[in-house]
Structure formats: structure tokens, C-alpha cells
Tab-separated table of C-alpha atoms and ligand atoms in Angstrom:
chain	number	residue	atom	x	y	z
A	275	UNK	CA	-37.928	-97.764	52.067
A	276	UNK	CA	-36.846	-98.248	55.597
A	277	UNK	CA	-36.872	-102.041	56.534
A	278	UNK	CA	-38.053	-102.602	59.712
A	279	UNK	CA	-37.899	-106.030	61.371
A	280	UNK	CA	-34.826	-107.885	59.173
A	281	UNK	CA	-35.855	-110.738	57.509
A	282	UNK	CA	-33.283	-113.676	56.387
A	283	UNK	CA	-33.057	-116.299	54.189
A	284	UNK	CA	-32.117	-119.757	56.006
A	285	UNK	CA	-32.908	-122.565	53.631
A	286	UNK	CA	-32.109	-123.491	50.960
A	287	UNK	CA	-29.175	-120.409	50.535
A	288	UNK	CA	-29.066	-118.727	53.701
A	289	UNK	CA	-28.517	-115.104	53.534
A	290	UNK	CA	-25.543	-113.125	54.499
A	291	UNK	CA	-27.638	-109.768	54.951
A	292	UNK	CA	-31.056	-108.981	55.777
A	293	UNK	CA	-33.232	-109.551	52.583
A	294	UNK	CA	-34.734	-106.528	50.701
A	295	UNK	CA	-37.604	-105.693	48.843
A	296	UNK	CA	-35.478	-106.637	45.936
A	297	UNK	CA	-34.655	-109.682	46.905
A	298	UNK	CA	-37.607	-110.571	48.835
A	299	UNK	CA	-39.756	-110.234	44.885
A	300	UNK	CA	-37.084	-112.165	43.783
A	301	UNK	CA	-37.690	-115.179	45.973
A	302	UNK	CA	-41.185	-115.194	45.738
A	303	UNK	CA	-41.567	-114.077	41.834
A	304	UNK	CA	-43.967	-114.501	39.082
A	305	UNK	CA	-44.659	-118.364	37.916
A	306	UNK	CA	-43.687	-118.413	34.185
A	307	UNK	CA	-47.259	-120.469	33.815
A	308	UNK	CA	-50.270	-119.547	35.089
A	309	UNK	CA	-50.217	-120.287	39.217
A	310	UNK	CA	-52.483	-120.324	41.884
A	311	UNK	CA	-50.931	-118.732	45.036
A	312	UNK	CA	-52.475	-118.861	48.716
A	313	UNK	CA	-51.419	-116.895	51.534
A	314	UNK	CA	-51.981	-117.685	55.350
A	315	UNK	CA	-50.399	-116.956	58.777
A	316	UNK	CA	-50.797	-119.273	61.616
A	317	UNK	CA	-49.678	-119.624	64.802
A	318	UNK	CA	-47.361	-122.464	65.747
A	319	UNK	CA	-50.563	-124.287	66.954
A	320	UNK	CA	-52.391	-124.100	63.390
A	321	UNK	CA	-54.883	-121.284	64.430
A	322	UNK	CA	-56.012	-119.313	61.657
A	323	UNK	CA	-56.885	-116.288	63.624
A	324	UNK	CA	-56.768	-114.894	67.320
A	325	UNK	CA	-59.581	-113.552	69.021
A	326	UNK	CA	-61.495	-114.127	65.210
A	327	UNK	CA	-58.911	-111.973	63.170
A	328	UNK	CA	-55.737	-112.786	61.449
A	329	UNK	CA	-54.777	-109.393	62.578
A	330	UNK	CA	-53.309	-111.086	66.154
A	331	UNK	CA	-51.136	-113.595	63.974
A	332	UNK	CA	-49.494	-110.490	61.676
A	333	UNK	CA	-46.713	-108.429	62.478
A	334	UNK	CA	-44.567	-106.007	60.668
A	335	UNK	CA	-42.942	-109.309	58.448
A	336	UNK	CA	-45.647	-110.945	57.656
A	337	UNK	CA	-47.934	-107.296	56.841
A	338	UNK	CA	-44.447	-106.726	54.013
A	339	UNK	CA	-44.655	-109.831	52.510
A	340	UNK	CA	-48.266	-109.853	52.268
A	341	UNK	CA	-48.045	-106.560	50.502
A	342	UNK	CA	-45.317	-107.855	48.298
A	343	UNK	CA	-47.276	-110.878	47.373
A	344	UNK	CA	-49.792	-108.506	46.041
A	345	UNK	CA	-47.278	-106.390	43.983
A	346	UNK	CA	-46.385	-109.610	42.508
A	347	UNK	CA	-50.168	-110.686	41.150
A	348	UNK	CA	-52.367	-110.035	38.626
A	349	UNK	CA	-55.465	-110.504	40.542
A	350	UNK	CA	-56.246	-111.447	44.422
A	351	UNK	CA	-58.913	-113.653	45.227
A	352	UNK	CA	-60.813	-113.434	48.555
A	353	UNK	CA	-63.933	-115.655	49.839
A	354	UNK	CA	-66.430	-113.662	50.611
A	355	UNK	CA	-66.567	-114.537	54.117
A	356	UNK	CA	-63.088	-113.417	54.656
A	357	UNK	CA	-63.784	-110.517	52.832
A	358	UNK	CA	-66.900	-109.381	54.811
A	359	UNK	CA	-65.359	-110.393	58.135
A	360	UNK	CA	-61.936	-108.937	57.560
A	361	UNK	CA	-64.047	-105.721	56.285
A	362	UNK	CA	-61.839	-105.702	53.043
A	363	UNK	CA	-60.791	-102.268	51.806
A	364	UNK	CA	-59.475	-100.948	48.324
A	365	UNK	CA	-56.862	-103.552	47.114
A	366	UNK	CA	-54.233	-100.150	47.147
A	367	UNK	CA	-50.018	-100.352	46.783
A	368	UNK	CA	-47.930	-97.597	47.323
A	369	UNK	CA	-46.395	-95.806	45.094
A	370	UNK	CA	-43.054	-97.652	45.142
A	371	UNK	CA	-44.805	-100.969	44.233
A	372	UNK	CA	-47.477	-99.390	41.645
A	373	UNK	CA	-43.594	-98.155	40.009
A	374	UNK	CA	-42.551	-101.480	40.288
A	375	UNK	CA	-45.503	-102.911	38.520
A	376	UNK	CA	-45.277	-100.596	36.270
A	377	UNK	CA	-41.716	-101.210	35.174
A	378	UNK	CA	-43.156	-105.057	34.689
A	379	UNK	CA	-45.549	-104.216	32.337
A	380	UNK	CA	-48.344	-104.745	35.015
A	381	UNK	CA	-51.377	-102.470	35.583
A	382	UNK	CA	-50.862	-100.592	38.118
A	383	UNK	CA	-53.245	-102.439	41.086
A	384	UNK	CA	-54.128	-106.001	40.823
A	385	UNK	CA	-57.469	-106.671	40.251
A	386	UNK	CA	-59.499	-108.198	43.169
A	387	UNK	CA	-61.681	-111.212	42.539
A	388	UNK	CA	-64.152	-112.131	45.582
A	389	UNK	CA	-65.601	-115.782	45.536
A	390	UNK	CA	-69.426	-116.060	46.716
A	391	UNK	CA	-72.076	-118.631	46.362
A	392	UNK	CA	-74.899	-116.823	48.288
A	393	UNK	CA	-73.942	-113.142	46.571
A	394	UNK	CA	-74.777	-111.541	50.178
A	395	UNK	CA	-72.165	-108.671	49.279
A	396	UNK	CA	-72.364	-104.862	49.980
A	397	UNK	CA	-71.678	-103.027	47.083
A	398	UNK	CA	-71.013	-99.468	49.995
A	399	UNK	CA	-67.912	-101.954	50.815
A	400	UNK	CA	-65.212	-100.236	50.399
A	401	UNK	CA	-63.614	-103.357	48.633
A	402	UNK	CA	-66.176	-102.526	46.103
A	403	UNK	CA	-66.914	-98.938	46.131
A	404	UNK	CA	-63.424	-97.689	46.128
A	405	UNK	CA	-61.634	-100.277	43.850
A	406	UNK	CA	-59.355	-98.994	41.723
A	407	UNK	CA	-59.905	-101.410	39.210
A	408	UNK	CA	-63.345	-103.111	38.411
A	409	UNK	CA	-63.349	-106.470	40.691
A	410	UNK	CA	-64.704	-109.990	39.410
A	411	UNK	CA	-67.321	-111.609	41.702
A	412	UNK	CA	-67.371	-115.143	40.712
A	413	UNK	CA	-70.906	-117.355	41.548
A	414	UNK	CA	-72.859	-119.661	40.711
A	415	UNK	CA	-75.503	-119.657	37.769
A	416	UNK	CA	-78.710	-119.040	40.408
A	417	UNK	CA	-77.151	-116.331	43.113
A	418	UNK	CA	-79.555	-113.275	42.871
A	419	UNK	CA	-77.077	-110.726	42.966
A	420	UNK	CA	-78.297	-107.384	45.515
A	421	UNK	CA	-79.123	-104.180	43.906
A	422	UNK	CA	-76.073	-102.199	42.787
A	423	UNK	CA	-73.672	-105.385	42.916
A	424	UNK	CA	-73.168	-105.360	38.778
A	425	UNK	CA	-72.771	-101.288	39.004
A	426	UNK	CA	-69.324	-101.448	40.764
A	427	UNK	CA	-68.235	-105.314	40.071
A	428	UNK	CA	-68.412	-107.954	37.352
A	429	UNK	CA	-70.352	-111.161	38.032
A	430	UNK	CA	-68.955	-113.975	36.302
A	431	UNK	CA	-71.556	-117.054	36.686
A	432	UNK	CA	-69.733	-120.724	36.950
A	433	UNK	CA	-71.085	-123.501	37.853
A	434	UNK	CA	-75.003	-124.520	39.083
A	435	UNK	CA	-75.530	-124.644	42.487
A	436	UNK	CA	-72.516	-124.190	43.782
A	437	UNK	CA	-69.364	-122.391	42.665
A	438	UNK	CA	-66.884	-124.064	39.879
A	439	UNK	CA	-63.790	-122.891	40.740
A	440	UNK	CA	-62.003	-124.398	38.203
A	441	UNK	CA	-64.079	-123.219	35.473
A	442	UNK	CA	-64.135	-119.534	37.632
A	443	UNK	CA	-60.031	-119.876	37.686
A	444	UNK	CA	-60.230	-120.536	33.290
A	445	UNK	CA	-62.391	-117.498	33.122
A	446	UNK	CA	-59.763	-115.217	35.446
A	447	UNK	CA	-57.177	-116.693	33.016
A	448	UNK	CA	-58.924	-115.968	29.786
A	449	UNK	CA	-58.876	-112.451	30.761
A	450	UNK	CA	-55.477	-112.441	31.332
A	451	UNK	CA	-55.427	-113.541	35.267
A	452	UNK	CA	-52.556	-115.580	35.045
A	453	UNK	CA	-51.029	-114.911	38.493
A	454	UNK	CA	-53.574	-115.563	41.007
A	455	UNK	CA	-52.971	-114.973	44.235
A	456	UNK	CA	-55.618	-116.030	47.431
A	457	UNK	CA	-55.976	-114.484	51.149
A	458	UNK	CA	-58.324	-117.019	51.867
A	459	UNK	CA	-60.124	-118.062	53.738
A	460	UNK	CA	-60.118	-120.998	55.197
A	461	UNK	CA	-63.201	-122.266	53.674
A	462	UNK	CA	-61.859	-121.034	50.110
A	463	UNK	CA	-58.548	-122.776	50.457
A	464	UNK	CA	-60.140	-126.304	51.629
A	465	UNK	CA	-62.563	-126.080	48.085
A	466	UNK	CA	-58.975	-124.722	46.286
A	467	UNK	CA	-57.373	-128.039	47.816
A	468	UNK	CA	-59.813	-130.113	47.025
A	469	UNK	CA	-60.065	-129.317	43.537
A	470	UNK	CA	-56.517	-130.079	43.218
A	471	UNK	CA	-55.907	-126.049	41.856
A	472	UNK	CA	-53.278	-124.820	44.634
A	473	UNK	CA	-49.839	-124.357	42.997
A	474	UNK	CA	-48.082	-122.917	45.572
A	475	UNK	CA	-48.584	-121.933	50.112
A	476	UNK	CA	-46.718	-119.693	51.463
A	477	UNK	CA	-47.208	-119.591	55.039
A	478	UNK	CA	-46.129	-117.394	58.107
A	479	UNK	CA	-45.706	-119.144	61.436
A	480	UNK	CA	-46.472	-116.579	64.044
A	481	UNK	CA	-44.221	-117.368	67.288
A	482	UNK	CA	-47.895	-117.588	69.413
A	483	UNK	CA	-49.656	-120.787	71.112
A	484	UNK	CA	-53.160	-119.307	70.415
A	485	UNK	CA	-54.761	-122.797	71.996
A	486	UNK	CA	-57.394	-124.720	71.296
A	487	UNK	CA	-60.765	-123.012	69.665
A	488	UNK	CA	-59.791	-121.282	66.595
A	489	UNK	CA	-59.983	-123.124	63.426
A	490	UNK	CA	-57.228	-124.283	60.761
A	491	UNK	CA	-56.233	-121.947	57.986
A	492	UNK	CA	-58.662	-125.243	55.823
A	493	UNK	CA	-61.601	-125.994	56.601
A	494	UNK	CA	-64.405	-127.965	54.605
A	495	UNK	CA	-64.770	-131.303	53.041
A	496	UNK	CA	-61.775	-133.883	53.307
A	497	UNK	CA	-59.769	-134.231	50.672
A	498	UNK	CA	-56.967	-136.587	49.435
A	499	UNK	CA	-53.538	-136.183	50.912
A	500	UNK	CA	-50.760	-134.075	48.857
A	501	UNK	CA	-47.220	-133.524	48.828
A	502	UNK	CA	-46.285	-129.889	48.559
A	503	UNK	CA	-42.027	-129.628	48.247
A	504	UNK	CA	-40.381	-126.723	50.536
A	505	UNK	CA	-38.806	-123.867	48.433
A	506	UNK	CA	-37.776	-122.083	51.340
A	507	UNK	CA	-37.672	-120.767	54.441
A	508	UNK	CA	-37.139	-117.255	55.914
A	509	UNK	CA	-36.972	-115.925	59.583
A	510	UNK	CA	-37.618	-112.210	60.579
A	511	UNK	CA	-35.721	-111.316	63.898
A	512	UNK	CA	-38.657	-111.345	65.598
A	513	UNK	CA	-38.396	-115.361	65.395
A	514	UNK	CA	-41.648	-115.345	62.552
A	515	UNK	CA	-40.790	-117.724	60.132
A	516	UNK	CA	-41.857	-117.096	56.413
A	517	UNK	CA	-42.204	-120.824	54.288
A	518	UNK	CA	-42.627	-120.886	50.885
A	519	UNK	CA	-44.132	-124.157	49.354
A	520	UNK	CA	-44.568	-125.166	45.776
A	521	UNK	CA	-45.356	-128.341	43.174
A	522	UNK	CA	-43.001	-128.608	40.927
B	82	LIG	N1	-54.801	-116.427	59.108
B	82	LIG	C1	-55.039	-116.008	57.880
B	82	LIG	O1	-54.094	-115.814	57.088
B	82	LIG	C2	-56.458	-115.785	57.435
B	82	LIG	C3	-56.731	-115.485	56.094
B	82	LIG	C4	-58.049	-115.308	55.727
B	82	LIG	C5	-59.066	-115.440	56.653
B	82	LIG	N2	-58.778	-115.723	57.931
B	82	LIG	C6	-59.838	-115.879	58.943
B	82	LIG	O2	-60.777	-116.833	58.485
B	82	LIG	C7	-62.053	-116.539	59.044
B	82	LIG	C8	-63.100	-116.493	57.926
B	82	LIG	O3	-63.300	-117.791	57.511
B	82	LIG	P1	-64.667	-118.332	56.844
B	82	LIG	O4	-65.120	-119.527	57.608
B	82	LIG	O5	-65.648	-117.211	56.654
B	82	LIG	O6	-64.161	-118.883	55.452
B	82	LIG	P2	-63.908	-118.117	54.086
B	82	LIG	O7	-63.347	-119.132	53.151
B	82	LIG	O8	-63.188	-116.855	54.289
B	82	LIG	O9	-65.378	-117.666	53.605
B	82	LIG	C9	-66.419	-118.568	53.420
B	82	LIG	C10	-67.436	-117.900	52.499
B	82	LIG	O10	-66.762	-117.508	51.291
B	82	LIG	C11	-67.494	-117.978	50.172
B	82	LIG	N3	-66.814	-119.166	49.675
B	82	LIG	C12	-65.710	-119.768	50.142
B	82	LIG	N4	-65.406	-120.840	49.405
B	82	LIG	C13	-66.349	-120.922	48.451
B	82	LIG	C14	-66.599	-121.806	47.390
B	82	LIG	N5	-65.805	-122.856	47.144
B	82	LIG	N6	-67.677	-121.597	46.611
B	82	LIG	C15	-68.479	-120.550	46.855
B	82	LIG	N7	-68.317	-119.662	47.850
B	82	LIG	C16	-67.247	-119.860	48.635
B	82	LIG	C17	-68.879	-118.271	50.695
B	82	LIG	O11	-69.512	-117.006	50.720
B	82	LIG	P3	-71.082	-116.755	50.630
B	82	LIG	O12	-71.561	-116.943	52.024
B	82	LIG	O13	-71.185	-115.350	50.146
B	82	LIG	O14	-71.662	-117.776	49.682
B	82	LIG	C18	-68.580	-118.790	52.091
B	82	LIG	O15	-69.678	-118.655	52.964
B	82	LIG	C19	-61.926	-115.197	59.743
B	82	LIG	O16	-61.749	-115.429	61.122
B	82	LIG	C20	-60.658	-114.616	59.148
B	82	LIG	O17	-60.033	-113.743	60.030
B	82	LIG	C21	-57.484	-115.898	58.348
């Protein structure tokens, strides 16, 4: 593949040459234990999106690791808000990733998992319609699910009144989820925090004062205060940084 924007490693080992994909899945990797992932970019400000979209945070560095991160999981879990207002497509790789996948004893596309408490999903979305593998829709016990919802998706029921992610993150796992990774959103990752369940953020500062008005990348009820170690930290020549954080 030709690499656009280099990308380096600064901290903790900096890098003599720009990384590649190689060495890019190597940093990032599969957890030898089942792991929760979340992905964000942000602007140096803390805005999770510009103009409402994450699209004016992401650039050509941040769009291949975000693809690599998916190569590297075994399912990708959305909130459905994201996932409506993003317009989600297909969860799709190309064909050098599927290969790599593949050669890992993976199936060939991760499987998407959308989290919704109100079930107001469109199964004509293509994140639906067009899967390549059945998604999960985890809910709670009482969400009427719309007409055609169960024909392209499974919904997996945790939780009354409101969703149990835990108990929704044991059920991914029992069928052999064990590398999760989440795009958010915002709302997602504050219930993911709370619940004590995130294992690892990797986060790409965008060079951009977006100002005040946007949100944070969390959002939601307060929750206690916890220390998440630096693994490392990468820079793209376009001065994005790239900072992987992880417990231990
Ligand atoms: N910068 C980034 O990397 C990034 C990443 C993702 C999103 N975003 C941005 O974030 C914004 C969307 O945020 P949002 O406020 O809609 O938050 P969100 O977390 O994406 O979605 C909230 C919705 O998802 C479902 N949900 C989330 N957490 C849940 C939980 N614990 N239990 C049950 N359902 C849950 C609910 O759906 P129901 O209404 O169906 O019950 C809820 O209304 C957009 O502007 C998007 O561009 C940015």
C-alpha cells in the first residue's frame, strides 16, 4: 500500500522510519484477554466533532489507524446515536486487511454491535442492510424493536429499563467477542467509563482549536476519577498526534 502522510513513533521507542502497516498492528495489537477498546479524535480543545461531525477532526492518519483498529477486532461497537448521525455504512476492509485477518485466524469482517435503549433503528441502513456479517443490537428487556429490525440484526436483551452494558459486553464475549473495539459516541463512552469496562483509549489530537460549543468525546453522568497509563505516542507529519492509553 502506498503510505501517505508518515506517521512516527516518539514515545516510548521513537522510530527511526516512518511506521508501516506492519508495525502500526504491531503497536496497537490484540489484548491476550478479552479488552474493551475506544476510539476518538479530538481537537486540541477537547471537541468531539466540528460543525457536528468527527469528519472535520480526521485526516488521512487518523482515517488509517481507524481502519487498522478495525482489522484488529472482533466486533465494533457503535451507540446508536453515533451510528444514525454518522449515517454508518457496511463495517467493510479491503482486501489487504480481510488477508490479514485471515492469516490470524479471524473472520474475515468484524462483526458490528450497535448499542440502543429506545431501538429507533432503520433496518434500510446500510449499517444493517448491507452487513457482511449479521450485527448484534444490544437493548434493554422492554425496547419494541421496529418491523424488520430482527430480519437483518440480532437483538440481544440486557438489562430492564435501561441498557446493562456489562452484562451486554459478557454476552459479546460468550460468543466469542473478545476484542471489542468502540467508535463511540460520546454518550456510549461516558456509560463505558462509568461502569468501570474501558481497557484501553486511543486518541487522535487533531492540530485544530474548534472553540467553544461542541461537546467532549464523554458525555453523561459523572463518574469517579481514573488513572489510565500512556503506552505511547505517535505523530503523523501533519503534526496529528496518535496516543495510545491502557490499564495495566
Ligand atoms: N470525535 C469522534 O471520534 C466521535 C466519535 C463518535 C461520535 N462522535 C460525534 O458524537 C456525536 C453523537 O453523540 P451522541 O450524543 O448521539 O452520543 P452517542 O453515544 O453516539 O449516542 C447516544 C445514543 O446511543 C445510545 N446509547 C448510548 N449509550 C447508551 C447506553 N449506555 N445505553 C443505551 N443506549 C445508549 C442511545 O440510543 P437510543 O436513542 O437508540 O436509545 C443514545 O441515545 C456526533 O456529533 C458524532 O459526530 C465523534
Amino acid at each position: 500500500m502506498s503510505v501517505g502522510i508518515p506517521i512516527s513513533a516518539l514515545w516510548p521507542q521513537p522510530s527511526a522510519q516512518p511506521l508501516d502497516d506492519a508495525a502500526l498492528a504491531g503497536l496497537y495489537g490484540r489484548a491476550d484477554r478479552p479488552h474493551l477498546r475506544v476510539n476518538f479524535v479530538a481537537s486540541v480543545d477537547g471537541a468531539v466533532a466540528v460543525d457536528g461531525y468527527s469528519a472535520g477532526l480526521s485526516g488521512e492518519p487518523d482515517k488509517r489507524v481507524f481502519g487498522l483498529l478495525r482489522m484488529l477486532c472482533d466486533a465494533l461497537v457503535v451507540a446508536a446515536g453515533t451510528l444514525r448521525h454518522e449515517g454508518y455504512r457496511a463495517v467493510r476492509l479491503d482486501e489487504r486487511r480481510r488477508a490479514w485477518r485471515r492469516e490470524h485466524g479471524l473472520p474475515e469482517y468484524p462483526t458490528l454491535v450497535v448499542v440502543s435503549g429506545s431501538l429507533d433503528l432503520d433496518p434500510a441502513q446500510a449499517a444493517f442492510a448491507d452487513a457482511p456479517t449479521r450485527p448484534v443490537v444490544l437493548t434493554r428487556s422492554d425496547a419494541a424493536a421496529p418491523p424488520g429490525l430482527t430480519d437483518v440484526a440480532d437483538v440481544v436483551r440486557c438489562g430492564d429499563g435501561r441498557v446493562d452494558l456489562a452484562a451486554g459486553l459478557a454476552e459479546l464475549r460468550r460468543r466469542g467477542f473478545d476484542q471489542l473495539l468502540c467508535e463511540g459516541g460520546p454518550r456510549l463512552f461516558g456509560a463505558l467509563t462509568a461502569a468501570d469496562l474501558v481497557d484501553e483509549v486511543c486518541l487522535t489530537v487533531a492540530p485544530l482549536l474548534a472553540g467553544a460549543g461542541p461537546g467532549r468525546i464523554t458525555a453523561g453522568d459523572a463518574s469517579e476519577v481514573r488513572h489510565l497509563p500512556l503506552r505511547h505516542v505517535l505523530a503523523a507529519a501533519d503534526g496529528v498526534l496518535m496516543l495510545r492509553y491502557a490499564r495495566d
